Short mmCIF file of C-alpha atoms in Angstrom, two decimals:
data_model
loop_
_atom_site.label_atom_id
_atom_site.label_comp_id
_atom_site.label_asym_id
_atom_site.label_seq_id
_atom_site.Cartn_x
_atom_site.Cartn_y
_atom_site.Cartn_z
CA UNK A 221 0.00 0.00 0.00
CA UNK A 222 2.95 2.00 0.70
CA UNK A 223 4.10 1.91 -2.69
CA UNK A 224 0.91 2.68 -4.77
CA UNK A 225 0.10 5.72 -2.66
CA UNK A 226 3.69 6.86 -3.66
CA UNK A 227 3.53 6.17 -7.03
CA UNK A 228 -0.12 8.37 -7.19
CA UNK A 229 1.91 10.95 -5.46
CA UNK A 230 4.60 10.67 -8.09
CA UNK A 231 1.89 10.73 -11.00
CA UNK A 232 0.20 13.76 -9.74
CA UNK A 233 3.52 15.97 -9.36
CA UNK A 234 4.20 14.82 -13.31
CA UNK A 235 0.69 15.64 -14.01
CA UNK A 236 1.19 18.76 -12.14
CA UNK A 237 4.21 19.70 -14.15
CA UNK A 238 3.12 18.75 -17.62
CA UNK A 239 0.12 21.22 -16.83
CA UNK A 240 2.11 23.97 -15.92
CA UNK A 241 4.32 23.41 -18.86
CA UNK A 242 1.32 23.81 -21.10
CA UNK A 243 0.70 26.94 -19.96
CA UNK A 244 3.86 28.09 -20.31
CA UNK A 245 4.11 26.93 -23.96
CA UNK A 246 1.26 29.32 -24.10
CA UNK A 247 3.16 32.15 -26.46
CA UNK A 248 0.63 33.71 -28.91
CA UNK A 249 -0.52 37.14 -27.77
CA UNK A 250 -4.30 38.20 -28.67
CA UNK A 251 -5.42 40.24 -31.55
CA UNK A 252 -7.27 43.36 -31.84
CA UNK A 253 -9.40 44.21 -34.69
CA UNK A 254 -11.18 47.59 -34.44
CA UNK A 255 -15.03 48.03 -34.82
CA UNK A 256 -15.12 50.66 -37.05
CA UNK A 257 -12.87 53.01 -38.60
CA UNK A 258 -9.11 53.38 -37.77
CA UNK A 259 -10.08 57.56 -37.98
CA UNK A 260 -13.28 59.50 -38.03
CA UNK A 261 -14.35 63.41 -38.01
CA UNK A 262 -17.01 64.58 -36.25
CA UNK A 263 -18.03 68.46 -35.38
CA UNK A 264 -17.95 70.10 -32.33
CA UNK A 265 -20.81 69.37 -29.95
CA UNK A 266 -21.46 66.03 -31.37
CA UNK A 267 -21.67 63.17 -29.43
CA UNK A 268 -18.52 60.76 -29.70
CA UNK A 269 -20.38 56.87 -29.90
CA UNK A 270 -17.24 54.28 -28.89
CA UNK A 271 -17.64 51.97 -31.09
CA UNK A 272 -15.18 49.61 -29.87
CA UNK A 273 -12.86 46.84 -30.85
CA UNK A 274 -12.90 43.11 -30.43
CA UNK A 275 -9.71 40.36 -29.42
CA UNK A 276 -9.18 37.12 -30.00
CA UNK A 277 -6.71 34.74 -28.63
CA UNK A 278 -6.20 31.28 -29.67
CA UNK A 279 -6.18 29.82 -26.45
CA UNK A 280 -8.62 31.85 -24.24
CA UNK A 281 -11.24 32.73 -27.31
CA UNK A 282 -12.69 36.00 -27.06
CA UNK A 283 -11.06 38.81 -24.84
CA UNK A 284 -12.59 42.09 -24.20
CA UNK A 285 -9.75 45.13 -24.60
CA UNK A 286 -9.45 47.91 -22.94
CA UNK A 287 -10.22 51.44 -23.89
CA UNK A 288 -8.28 54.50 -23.02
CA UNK A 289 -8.13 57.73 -23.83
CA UNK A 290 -11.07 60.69 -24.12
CA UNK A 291 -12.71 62.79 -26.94
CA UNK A 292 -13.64 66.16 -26.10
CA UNK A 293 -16.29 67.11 -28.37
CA UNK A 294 -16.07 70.88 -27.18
CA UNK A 295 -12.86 71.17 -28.38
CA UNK A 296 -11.16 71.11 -31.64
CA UNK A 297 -8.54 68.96 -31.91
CA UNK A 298 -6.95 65.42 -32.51
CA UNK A 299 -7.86 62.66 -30.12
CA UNK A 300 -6.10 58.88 -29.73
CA UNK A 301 -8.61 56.31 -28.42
CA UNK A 302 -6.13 52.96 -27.57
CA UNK A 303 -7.45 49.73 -27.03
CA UNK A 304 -5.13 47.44 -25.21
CA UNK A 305 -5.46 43.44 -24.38
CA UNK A 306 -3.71 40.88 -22.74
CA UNK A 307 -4.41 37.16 -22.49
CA UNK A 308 -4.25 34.69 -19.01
CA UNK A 309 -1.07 34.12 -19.82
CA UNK A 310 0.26 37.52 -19.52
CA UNK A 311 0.94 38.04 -23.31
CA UNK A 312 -0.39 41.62 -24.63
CA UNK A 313 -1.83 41.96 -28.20
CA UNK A 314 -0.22 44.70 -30.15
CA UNK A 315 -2.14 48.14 -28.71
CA UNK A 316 -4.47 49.45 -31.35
CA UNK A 317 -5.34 53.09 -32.11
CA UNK A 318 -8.51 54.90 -33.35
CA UNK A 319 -8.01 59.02 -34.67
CA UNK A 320 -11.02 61.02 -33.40
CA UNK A 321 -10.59 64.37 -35.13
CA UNK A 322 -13.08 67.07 -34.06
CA UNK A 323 -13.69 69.81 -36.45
CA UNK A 324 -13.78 73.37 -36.41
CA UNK A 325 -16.41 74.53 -38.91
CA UNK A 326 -18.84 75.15 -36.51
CA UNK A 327 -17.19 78.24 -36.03
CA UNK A 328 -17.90 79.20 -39.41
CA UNK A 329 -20.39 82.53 -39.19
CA UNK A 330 -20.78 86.28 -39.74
CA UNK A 331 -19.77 88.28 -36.40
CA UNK A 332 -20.28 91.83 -35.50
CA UNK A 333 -16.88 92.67 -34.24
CA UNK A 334 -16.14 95.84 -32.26
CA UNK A 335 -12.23 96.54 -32.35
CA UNK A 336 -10.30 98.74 -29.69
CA UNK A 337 -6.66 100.32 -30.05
CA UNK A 338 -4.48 100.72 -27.35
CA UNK A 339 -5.71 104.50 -26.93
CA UNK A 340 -8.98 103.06 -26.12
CA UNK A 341 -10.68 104.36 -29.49
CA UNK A 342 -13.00 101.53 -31.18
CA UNK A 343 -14.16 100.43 -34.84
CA UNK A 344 -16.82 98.44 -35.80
CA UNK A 345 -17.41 95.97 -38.55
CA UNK A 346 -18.32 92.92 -39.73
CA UNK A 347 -15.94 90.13 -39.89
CA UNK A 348 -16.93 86.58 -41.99
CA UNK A 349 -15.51 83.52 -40.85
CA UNK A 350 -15.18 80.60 -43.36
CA UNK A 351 -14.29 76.96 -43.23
CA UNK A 352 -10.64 76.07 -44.74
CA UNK A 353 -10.56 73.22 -47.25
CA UNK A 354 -6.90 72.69 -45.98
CA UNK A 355 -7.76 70.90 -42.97
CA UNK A 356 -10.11 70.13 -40.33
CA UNK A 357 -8.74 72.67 -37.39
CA UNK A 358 -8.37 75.63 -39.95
CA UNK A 359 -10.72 78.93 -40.37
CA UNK A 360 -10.24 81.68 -42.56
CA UNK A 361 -11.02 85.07 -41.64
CA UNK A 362 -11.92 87.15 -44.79
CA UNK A 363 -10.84 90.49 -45.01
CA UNK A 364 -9.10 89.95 -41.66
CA UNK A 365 -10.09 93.30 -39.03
CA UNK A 366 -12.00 95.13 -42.19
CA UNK A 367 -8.38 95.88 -44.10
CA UNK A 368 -9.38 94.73 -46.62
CA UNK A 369 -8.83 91.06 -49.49
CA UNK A 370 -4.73 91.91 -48.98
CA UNK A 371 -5.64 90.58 -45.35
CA UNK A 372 -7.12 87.18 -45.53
CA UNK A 373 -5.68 85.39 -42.79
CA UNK A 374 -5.71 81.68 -42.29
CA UNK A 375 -6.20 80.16 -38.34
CA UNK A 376 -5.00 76.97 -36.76
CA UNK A 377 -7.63 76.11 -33.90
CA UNK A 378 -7.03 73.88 -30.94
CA UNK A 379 -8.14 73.19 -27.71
CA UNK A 380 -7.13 76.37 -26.28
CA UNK A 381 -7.92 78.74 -29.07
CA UNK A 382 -6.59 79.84 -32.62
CA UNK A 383 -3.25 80.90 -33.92
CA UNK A 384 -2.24 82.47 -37.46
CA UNK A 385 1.02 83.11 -38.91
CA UNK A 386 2.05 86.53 -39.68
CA UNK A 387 0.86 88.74 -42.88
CA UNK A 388 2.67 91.64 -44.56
CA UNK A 389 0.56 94.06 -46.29
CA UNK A 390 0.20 97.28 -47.82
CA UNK A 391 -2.49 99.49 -46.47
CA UNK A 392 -3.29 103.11 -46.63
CA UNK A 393 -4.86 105.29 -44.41
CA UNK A 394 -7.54 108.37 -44.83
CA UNK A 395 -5.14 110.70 -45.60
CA UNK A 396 -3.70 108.51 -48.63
CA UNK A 397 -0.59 107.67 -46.55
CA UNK A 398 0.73 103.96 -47.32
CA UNK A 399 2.17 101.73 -44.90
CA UNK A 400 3.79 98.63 -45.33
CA UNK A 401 2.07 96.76 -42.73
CA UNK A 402 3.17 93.77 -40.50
CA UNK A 403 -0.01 91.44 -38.47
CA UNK A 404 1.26 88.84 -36.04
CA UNK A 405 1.32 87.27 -32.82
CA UNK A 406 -2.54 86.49 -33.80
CA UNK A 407 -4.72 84.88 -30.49
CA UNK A 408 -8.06 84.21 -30.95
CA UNK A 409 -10.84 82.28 -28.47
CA UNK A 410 -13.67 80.63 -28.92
CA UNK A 411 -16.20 79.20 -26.41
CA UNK A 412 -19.89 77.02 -26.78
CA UNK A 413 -22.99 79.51 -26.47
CA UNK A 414 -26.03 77.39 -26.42
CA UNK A 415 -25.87 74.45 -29.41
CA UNK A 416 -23.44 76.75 -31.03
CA UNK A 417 -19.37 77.05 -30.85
CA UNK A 418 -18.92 81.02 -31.45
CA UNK A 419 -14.95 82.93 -31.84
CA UNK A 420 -15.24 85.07 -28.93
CA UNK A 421 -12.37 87.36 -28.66
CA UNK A 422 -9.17 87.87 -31.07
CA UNK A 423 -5.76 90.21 -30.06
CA UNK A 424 -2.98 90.80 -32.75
CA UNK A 425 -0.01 93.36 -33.15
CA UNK A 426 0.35 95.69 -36.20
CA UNK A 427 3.72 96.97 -37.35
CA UNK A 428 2.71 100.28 -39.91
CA UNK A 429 5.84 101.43 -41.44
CA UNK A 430 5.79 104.66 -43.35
CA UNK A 431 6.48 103.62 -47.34
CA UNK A 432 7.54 107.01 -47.91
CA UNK A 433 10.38 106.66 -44.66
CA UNK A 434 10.11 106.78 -40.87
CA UNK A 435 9.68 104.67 -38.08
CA UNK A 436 7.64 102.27 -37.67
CA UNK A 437 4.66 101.95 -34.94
CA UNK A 438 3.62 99.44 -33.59
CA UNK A 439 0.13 98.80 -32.08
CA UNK A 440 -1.74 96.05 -29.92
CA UNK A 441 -5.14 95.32 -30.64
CA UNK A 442 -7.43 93.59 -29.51
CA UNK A 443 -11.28 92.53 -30.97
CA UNK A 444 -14.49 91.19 -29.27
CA UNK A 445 -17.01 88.97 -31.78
CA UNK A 446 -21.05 88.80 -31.64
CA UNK A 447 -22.33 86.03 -33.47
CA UNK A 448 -25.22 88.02 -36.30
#
């Protein structure tokens, strides 16, 4: 009797290690397959529906991934969903990425804009706002602060805002005097009013130099916009 229960003791370590070995032999990490597209679009104030992605490992089956990362559909940008997985045996599928790009052509609209210079005077005017076809976060201001077609400035809008990059121009003033004219360090906001996504306030620099000679002066502006 002594010797059988040994030899069952014996079996079940072997059994015991050809199980574990098994598992171990277990190599093959699980794969992700997105539901959906790999990159979408969608306008601000939309709702962002996950739509998910599946795994699938050839020893545990089916494996549900995980999802990180946010879409924040009140701000324009570029968003990275990742979906993640990793089987019982501690291999991890190769993560898999969905581009959630939120669009800025809500902002798109015709705003009353009242414009102050650094002495305090103001101007009023209507500015247009117009979707870019050269991307989804770009606007184009027409006419940029009423100076006319010379000024049409193209915007870059993010999360926190809108940037442009600087315009030269020639402009000329009541008195027929022309300046060669410098616009930069462009800032613009925007913020949601209701169901829409209005440009709320703008500041730029101008550089006027004389084209006839003298120095050039250089003033801070700054603009506040009323959706018509």
């Amino acid at each position: 009797m002594k010797k059988i229960a040994l030899s069952l003791t014996a079996l079940a370590v072997v059994l015991a290690v050809s199980f574990t070995s098994c598992k171990k032999d277990d190599a093959g990490a699980p794969v992700i397959t997105l539901v959906g597209s790999g990159s979408m679009e969608i306008d601000l104030g939309d709702v962002y529906t996950e739509q998910g992605a599946t795994a699938t490992d050839e020893e545990d089956g089916t494996i549900t991934p995980t999802v990180t990362g946010t879409v924040n559909t009140d701000k324009v940008g570029e968003y990275t969903v990742t979906y993640t997985a990793k089987d019982a045996a501690g291999n991890e599928a190769s993560a898999v990425t969905r581009t959630v790009k939120v669009k800025a052509a809500k902002l798109a609209a015709s705003y009353n804009v009242v414009e102050t210079y650094a002495d305090a005077t103001t101007t009023s005017y209507v500015q247009t706002v117009a979707v870019s076809s050269t991307g989804f976060n770009k606007m184009a201001f027409n006419a940029f602060a009423d100076y006319g077609s010379s000024s049409n400035l193209d915007v870059t809008v993010n999360a926190n805002g809108f940037i442009a990059v600087e315009k030269t121009l020639t402009l000329q003033d009541t008195q027929a005097n022309v300046y060669n004219c410098r616009i930069y360090n462009v800032a613009g906001n925007y913020a949601k009013s209701g169901t829409n996504y209005n440009v709320t306030t703008v500041s730029y620099k101008l550089d006027a130099t004389p084209a006839a000679g003298g120095a050039t002066q250089t003033t801070n502006m700054t603009q506040a916009y009323t959706r018509q």
